mmCIF file of C-alpha atoms in Angstrom:
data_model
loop_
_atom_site.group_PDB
_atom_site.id
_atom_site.type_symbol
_atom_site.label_atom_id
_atom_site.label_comp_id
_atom_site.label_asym_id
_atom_site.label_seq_id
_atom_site.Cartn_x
_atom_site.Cartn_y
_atom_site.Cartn_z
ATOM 1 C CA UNK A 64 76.782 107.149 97.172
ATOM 2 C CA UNK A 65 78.093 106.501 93.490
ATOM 3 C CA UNK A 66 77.271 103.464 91.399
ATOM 4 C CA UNK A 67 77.991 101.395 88.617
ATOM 5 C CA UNK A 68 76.777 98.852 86.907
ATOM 6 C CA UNK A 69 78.285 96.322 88.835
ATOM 7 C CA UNK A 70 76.496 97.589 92.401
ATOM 8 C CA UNK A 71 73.495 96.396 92.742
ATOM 9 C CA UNK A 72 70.570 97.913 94.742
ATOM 10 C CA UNK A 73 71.078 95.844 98.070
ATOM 11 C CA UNK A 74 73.963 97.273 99.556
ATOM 12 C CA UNK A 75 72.463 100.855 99.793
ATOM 13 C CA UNK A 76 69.894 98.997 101.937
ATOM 14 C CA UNK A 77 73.279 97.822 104.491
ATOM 15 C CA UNK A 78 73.679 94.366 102.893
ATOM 16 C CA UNK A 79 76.195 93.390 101.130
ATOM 17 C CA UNK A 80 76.467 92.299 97.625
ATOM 18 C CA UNK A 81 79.933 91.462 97.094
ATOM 19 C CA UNK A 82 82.615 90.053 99.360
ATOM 20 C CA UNK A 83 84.411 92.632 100.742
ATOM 21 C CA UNK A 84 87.876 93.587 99.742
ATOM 22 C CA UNK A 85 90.938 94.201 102.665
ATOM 23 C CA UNK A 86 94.044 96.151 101.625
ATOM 24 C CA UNK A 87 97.003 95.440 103.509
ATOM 25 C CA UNK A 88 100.237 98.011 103.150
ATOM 26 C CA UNK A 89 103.659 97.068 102.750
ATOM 27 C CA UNK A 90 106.691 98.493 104.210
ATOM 28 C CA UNK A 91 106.259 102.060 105.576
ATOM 29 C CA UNK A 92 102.584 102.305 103.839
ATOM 30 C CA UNK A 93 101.070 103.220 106.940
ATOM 31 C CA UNK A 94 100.377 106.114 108.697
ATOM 32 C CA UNK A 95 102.288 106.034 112.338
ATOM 33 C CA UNK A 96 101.508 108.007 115.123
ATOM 34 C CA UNK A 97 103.374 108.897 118.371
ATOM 35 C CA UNK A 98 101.025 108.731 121.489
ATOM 36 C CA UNK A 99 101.717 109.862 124.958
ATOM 37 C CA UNK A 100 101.104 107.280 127.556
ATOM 38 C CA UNK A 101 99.763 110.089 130.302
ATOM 39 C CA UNK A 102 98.586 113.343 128.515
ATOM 40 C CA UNK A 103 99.404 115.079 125.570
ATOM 41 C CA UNK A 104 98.619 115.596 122.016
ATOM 42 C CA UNK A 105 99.484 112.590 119.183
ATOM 43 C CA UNK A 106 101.962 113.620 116.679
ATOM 44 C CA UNK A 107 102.125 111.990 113.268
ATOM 45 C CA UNK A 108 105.803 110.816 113.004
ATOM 46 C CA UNK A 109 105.443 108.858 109.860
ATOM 47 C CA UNK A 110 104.660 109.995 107.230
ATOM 48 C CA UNK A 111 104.842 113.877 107.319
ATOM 49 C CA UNK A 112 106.713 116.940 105.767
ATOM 50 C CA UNK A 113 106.865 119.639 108.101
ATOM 51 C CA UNK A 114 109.570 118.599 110.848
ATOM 52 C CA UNK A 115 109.665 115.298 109.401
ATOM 53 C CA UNK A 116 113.723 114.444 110.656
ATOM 54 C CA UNK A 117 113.097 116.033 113.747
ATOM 55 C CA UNK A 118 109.884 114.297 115.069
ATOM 56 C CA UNK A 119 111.260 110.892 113.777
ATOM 57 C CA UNK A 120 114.492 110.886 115.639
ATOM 58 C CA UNK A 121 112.658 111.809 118.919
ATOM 59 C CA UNK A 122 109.688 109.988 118.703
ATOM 60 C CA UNK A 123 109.836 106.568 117.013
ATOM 61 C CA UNK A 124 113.992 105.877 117.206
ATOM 62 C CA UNK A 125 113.645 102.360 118.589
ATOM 63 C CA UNK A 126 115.724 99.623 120.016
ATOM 64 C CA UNK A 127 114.988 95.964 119.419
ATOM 65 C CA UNK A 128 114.051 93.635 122.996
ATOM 66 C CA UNK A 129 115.538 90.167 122.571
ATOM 67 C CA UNK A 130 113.591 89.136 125.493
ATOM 68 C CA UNK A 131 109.815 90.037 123.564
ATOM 69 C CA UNK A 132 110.488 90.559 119.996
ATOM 70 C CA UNK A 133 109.084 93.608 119.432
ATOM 71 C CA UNK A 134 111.012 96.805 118.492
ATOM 72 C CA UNK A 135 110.517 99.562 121.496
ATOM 73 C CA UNK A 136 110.301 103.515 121.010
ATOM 74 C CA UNK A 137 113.474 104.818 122.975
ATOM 75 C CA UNK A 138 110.951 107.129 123.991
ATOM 76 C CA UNK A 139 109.810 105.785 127.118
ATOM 77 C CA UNK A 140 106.547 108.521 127.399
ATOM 78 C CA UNK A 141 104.864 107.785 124.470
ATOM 79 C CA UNK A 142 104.181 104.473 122.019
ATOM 80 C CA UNK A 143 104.240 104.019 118.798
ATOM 81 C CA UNK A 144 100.408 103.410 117.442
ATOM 82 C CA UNK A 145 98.535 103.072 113.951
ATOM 83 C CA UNK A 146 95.000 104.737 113.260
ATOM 84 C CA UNK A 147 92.648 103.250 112.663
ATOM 85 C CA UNK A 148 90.102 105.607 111.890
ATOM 86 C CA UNK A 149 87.626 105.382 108.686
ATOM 87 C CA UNK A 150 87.289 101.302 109.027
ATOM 88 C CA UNK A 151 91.348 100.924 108.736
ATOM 89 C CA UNK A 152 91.476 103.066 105.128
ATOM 90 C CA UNK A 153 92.634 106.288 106.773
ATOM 91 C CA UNK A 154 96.246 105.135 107.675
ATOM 92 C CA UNK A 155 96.586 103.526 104.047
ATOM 93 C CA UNK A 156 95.097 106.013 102.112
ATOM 94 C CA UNK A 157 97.444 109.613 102.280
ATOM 95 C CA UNK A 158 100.374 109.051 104.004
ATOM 96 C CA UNK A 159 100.699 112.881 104.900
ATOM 97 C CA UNK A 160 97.484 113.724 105.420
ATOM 98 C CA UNK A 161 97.988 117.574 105.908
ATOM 99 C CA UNK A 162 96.325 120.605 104.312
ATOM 100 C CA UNK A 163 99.894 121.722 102.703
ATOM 101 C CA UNK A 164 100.434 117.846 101.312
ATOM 102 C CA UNK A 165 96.799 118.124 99.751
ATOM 103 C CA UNK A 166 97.103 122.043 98.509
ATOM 104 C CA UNK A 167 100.221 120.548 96.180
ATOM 105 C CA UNK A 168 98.879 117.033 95.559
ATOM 106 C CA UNK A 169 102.437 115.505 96.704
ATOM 107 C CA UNK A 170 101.796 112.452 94.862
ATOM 108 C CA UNK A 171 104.723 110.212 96.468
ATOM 109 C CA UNK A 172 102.293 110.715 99.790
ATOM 110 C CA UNK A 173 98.917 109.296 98.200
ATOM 111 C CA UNK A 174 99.343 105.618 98.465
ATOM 112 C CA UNK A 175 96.033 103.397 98.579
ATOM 113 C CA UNK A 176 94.198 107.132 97.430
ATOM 114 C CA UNK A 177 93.661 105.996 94.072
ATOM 115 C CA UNK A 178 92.520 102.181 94.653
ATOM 116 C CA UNK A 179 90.333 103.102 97.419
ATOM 117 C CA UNK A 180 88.533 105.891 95.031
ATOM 118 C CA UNK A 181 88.271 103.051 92.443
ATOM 119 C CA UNK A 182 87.071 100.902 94.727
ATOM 120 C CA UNK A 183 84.016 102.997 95.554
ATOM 121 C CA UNK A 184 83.324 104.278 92.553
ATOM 122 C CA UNK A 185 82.331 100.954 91.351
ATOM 123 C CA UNK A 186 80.418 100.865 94.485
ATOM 124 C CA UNK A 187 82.338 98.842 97.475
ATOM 125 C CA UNK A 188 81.143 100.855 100.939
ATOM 126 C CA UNK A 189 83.495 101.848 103.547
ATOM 127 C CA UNK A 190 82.737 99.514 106.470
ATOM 128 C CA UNK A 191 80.524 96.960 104.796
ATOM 129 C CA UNK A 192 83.008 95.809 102.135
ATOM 130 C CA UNK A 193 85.968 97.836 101.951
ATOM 131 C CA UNK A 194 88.551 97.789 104.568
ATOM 132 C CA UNK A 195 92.527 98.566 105.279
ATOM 133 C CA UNK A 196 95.165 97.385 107.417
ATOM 134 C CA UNK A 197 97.920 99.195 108.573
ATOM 135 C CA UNK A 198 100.510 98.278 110.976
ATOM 136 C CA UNK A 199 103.428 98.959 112.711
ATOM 137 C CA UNK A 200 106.232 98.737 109.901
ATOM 138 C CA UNK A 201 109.097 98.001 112.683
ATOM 139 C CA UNK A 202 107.943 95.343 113.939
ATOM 140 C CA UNK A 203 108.001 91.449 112.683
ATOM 141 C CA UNK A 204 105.568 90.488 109.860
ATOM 142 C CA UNK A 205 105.373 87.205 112.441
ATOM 143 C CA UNK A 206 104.716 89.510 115.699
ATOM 144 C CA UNK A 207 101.873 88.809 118.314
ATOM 145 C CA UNK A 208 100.056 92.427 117.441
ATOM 146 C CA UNK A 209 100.378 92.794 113.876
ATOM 147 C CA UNK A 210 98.700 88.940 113.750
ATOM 148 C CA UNK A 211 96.168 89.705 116.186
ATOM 149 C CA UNK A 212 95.401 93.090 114.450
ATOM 150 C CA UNK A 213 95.083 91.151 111.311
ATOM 151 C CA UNK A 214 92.648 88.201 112.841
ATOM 152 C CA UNK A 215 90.557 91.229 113.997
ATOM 153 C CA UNK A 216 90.125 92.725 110.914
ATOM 154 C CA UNK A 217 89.203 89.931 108.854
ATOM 155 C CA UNK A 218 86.762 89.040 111.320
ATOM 156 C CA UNK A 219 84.759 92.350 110.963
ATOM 157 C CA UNK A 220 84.926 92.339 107.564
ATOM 158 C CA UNK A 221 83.239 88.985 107.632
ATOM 159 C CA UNK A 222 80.856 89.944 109.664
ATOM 160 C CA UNK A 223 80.111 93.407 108.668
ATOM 161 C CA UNK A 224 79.421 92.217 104.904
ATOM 162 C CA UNK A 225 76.931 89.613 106.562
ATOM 163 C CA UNK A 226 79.140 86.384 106.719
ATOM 164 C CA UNK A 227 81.193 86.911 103.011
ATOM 165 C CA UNK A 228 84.424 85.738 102.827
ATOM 166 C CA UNK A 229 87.396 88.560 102.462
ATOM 167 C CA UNK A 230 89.243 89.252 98.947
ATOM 168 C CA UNK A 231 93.207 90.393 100.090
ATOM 169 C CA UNK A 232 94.971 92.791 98.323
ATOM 170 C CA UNK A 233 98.289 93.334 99.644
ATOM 171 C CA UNK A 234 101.753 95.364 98.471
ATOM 172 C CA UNK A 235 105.081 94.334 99.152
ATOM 173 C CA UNK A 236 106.059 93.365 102.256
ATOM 174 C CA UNK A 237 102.012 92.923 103.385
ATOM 175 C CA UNK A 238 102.380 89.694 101.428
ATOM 176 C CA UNK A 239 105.451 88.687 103.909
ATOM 177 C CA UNK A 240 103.251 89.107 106.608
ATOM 178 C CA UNK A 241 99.901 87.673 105.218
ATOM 179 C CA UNK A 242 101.973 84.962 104.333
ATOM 180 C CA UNK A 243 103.242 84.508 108.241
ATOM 181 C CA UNK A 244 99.430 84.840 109.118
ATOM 182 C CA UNK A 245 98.363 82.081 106.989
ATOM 183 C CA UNK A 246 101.175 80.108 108.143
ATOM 184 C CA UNK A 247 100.025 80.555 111.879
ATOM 185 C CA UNK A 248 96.599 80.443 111.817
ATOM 186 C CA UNK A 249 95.583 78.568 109.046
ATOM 187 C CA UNK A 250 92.074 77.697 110.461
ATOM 188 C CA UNK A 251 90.978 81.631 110.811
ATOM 189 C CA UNK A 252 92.468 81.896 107.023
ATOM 190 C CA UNK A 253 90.634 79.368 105.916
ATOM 191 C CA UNK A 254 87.435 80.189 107.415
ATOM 192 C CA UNK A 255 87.695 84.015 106.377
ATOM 193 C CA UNK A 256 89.410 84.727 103.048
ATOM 194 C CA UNK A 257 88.355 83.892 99.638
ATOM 195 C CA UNK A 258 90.748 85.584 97.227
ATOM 196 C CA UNK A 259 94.665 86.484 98.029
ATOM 197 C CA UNK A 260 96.064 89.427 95.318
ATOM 198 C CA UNK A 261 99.864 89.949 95.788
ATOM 199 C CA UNK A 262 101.326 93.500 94.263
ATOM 200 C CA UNK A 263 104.647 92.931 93.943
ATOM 201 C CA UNK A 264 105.604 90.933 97.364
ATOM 202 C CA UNK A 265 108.903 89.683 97.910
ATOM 203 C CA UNK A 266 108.300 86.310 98.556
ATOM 204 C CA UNK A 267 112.339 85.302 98.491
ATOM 205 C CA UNK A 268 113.142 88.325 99.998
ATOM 206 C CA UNK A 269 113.959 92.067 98.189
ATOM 207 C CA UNK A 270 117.973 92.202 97.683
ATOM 208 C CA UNK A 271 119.194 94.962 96.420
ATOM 209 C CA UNK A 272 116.996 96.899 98.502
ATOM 210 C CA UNK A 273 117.192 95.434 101.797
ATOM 211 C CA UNK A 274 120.956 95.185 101.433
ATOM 212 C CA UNK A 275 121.588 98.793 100.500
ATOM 213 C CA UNK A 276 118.842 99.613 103.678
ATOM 214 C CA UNK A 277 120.844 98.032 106.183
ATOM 215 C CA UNK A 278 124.063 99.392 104.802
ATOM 216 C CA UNK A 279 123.015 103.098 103.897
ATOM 217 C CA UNK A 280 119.767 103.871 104.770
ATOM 218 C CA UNK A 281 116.586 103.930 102.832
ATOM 219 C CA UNK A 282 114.740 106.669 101.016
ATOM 220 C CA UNK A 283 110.780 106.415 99.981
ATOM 221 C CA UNK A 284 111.142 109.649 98.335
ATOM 222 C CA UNK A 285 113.412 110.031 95.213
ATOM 223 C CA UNK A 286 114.768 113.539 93.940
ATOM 224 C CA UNK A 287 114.292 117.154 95.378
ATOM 225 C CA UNK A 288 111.491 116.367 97.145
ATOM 226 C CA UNK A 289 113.358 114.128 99.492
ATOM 227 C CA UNK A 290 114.529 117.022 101.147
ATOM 228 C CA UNK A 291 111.604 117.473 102.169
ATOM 229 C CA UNK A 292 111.459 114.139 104.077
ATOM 230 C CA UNK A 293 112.940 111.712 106.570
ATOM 231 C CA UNK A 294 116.939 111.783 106.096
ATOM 232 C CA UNK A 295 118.646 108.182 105.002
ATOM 233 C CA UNK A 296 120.975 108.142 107.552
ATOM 234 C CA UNK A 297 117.980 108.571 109.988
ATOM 235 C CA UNK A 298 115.844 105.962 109.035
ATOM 236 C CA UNK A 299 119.128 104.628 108.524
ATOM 237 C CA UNK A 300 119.464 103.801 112.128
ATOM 238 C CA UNK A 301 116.175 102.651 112.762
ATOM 239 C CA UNK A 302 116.136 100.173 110.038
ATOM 240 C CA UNK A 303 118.937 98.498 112.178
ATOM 241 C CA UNK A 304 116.600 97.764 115.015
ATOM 242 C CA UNK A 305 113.480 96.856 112.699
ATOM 243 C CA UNK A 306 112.889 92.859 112.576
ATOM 244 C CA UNK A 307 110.699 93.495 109.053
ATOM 245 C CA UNK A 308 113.937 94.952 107.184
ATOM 246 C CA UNK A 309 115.733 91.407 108.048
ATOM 247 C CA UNK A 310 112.875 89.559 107.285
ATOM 248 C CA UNK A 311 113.306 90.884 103.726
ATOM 249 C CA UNK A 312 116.603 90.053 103.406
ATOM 250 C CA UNK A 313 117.301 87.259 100.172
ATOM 251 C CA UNK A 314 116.107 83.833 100.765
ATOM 252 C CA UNK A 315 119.562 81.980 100.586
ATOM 253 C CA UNK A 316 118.101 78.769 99.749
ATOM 254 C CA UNK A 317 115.780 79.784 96.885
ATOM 255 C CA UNK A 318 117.408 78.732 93.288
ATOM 256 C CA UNK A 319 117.892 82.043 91.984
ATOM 257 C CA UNK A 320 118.226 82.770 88.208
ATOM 258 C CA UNK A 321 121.321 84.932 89.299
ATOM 259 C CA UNK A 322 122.091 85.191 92.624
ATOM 260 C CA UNK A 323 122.131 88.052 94.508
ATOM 261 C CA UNK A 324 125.818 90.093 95.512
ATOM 262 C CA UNK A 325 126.761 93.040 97.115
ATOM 263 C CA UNK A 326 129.597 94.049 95.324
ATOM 264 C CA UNK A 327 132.484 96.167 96.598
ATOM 265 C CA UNK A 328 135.414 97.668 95.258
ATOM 266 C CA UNK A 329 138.300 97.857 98.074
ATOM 267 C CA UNK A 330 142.071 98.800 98.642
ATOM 268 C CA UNK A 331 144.485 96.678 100.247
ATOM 269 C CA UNK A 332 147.780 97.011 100.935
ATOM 270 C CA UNK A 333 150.516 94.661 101.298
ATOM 271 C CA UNK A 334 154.221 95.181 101.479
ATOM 272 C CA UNK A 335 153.919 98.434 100.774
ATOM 273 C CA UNK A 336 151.666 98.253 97.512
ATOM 274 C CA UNK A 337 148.144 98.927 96.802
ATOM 275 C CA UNK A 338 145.772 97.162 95.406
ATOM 276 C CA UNK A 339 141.874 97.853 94.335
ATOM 277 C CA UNK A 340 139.729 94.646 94.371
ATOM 278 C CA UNK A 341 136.399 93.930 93.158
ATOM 279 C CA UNK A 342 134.735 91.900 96.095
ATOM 280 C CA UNK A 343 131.370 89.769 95.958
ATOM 281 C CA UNK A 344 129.198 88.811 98.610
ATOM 282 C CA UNK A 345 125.999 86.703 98.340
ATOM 283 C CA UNK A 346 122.852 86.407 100.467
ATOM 284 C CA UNK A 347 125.203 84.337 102.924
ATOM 285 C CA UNK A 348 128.467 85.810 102.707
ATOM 286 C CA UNK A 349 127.015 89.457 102.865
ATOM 287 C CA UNK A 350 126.245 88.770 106.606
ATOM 288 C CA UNK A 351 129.641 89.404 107.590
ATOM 289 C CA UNK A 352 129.893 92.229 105.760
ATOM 290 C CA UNK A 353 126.750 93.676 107.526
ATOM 291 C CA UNK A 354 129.057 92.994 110.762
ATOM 292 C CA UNK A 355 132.021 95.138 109.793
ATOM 293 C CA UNK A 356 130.429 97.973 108.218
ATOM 294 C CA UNK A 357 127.667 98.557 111.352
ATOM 295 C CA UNK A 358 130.690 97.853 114.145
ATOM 296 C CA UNK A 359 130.628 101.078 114.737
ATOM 297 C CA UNK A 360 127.597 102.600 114.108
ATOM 298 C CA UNK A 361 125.710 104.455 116.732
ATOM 299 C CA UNK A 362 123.551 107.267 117.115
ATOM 300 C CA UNK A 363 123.267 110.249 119.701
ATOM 301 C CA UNK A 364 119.921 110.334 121.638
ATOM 302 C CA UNK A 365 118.484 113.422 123.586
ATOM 303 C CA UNK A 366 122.649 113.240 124.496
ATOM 304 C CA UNK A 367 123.346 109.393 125.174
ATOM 305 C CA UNK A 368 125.259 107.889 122.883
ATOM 306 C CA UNK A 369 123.486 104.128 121.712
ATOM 307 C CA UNK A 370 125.271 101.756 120.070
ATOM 308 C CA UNK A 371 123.874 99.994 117.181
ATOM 309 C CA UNK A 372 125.813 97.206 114.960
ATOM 310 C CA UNK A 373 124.389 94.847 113.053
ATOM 311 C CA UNK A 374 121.553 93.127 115.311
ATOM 312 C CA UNK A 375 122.069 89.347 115.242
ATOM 313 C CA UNK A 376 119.371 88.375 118.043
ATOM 314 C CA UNK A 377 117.115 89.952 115.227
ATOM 315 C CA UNK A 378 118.872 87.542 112.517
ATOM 316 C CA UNK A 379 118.242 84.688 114.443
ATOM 317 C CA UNK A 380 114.541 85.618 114.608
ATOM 318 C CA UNK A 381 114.572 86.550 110.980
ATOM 319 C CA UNK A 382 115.643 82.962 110.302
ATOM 320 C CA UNK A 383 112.272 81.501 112.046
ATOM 321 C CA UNK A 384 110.440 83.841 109.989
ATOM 322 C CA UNK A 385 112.192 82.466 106.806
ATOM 323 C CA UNK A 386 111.186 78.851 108.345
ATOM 324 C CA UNK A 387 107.784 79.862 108.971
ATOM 325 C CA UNK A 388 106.913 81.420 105.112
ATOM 326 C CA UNK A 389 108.658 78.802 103.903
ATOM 327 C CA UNK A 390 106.042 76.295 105.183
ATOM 328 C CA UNK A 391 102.989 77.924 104.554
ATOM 329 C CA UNK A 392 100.347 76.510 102.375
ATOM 330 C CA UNK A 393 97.510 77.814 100.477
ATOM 331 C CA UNK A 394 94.156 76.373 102.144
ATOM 332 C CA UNK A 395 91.866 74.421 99.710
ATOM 333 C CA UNK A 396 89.632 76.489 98.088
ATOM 334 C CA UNK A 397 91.301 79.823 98.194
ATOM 335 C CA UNK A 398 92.463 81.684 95.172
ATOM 336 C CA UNK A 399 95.994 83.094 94.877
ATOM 337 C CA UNK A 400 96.957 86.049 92.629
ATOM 338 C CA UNK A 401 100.795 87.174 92.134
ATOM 339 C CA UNK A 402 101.461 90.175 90.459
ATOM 340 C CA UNK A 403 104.232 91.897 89.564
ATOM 341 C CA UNK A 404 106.165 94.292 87.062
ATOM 342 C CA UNK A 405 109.106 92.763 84.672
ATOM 343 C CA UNK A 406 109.745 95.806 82.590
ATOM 344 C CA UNK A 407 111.111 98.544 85.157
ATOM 345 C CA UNK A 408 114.129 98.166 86.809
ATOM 346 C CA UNK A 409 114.605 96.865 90.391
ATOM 347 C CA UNK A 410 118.009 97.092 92.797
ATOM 348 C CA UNK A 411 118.876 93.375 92.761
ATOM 349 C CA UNK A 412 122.774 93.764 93.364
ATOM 350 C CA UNK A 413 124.743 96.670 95.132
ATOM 351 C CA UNK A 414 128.052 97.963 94.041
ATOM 352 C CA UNK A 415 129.469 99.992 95.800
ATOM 353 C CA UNK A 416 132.483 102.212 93.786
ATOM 354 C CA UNK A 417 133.866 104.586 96.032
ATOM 355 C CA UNK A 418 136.943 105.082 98.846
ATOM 356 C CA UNK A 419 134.079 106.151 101.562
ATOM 357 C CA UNK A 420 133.210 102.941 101.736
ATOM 358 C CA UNK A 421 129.128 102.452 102.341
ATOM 359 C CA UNK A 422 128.606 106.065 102.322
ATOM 360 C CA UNK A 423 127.923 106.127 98.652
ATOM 361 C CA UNK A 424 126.558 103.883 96.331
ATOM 362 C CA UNK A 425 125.653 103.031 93.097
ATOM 363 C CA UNK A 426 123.172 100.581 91.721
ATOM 364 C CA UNK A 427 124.688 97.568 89.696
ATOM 365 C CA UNK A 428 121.348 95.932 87.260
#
């Protein structure tokens, strides 16, 4: 065990001497397995290298159930599961935990690595005050599991530090979901969590992004090594079933500074002559363009052919979600932290330039 000079001698002896801190992951920050429901042997679908495209489209390919909510594996052998091994830290910590990853430090892979290091180096203990949450990125920030998962966890860290309330730290879309949580059970909040830290959560929703996900894909990896990764046009089509990726979408009632667009230039021709228009669509607006670009998308699976357009059951339960961040309330007595960058650029608008229409894009700041 390392110390310094802010760990004092008590926690060696099992009791705590700080309130513990949980980190919560955003938006693919978590380790996701694929486990067989009879027998078999778990595979790591997300995140990994070696037949990363190939294990992704069989495994965790999902399609979204009106009738629950939840996002289902169209793999009806196995389900779609989230370690939780090493108090929660494990699934948060390298995404792509394998001996190749760690032989050439793949530093796009180490996510939590170097805040949990920090973290114990100035002496917070695995178990006693230093936990993670990870979750199932497909599903709703608002959904029965990921809130129960996240009830759980705050409880043992309460208890395990001996009856401390819980610092948060969450990233990016953890916020959305934390925010849901203290929204729905504002009691257990209240009772269990002292400090709130926000990295870079987007509270009104993450524009540029989100639109360009729904429309083209989404890539965590920028560059060569993306090669070496899940495909866009993969996660592409499971992004289209995902209730989170919805949730995300811009807050159409928030007073923006500049409001967000999609913005598309497009030929049309009329009596015979053609003409190239610059198009704008806003948080509203962009909805129907959602609709005709994903009319006929669909994906092959294992040699069905699955349909997949724009999913408006999941709007509609995006829209509660919207309702339900939208009222929640810090408790009395807990401090709030928001953090986040202003000097690096962020996709706010889309603009798409090109005659292959959402196949290519390019970034409008």
């Amino acid at each position: 065990m390392r110390f310094c000079p802010c760990f004092g001698s008590e926690e060696a002896k099992g009791v705590a001497d700080r309130d513990p801190v949980l980190l919560v992951s955003g938006m693919g920050g978590s380790i996701v397995n694929s486990k067989p429901k009879k027998f078999g042997f778990t595979t790591r679908v997300w995140v990994r290298l070696l037949l990363a495209d190939v294990e992704f489209r069989n495994k965790i390919w999902s399609l979204y159930n009106p009738q629950t909510g939840y996002t289902e594996t169209l793999d009806k052998k196995s389900e779609i599961v989230v370690p939780d091994d090493d108090h929660g830290l494990y699934a948060i910590d390298i995404l792509d935990p394998s001996w190749f990853t760690k032989c050439i430090h793949l530093t796009e892979v180490y996510h939590f690595h170097d805040m949990i290091d920090m973290l114990v180096g100035c002496g917070y203990n695995k178990g006693t005050t230093l936990f993670g949450y990870g979750y199932d990125f497909r599903q709703s920030n608002r959904i029965g599991k990921v809130m129960e998962g996240l009830k759980s966890k705050l409880e043992t860290a309460h208890k395990a530090s001996g009856g401390r309330k819980v610092n948060l730290i969450s990233h990016s879309m953890g916020g959305i979901m934390i925010s849901c949580f203290m929204s729905l059970y504002r009691d257990v909040f209240t009772k269990y969590v002292n400090k709130w830290i926000c990295l870079a959560c987007p509270f009104q929703g993450a524009p540029g992004c989100i639109n360009d996900s729904l429309l083209t894909g989404l890539e965590f990896v920028d560059g060569f090594q993306s090669y070496f990764f899940v495909k866009r046009w993969t996660m592409h089509q499971l992004l289209v079933e995902c209730p989170s990726i919805y949730e995300m979408l811009a807050n159409p009632y928030y007073e923006w500074k500049k409001q967000p667009e999609i913005l598309v230039w497009r030929k049309h021709t009329k009596d015979g002559d053609n003409n190239i228009n610059l198009e704008s669509y806003g948080p509203t607006q962009s909805i129907s363009l959602f609709e005709e670009a994903l009319r006929d998308n669909e994906v092959n699976y294992k040699g069905k052919t699955i349909s997949l357009p724009f999913n408006f059951d999941i709007l509609d339960w995006a829209v509660e979600t919207r309702q339900l961040i939208a009222n929640a309330k810090l408790p009395d007595g807990v401090c709030f932290y928001n953090i986040y960058g202003t000097s690096l650029d962020t996709p706010f608008d889309v603009w798409y330039v090109t005659k292959l229409l959402f196949r290519k894009k390019k970034v409008h700041l």
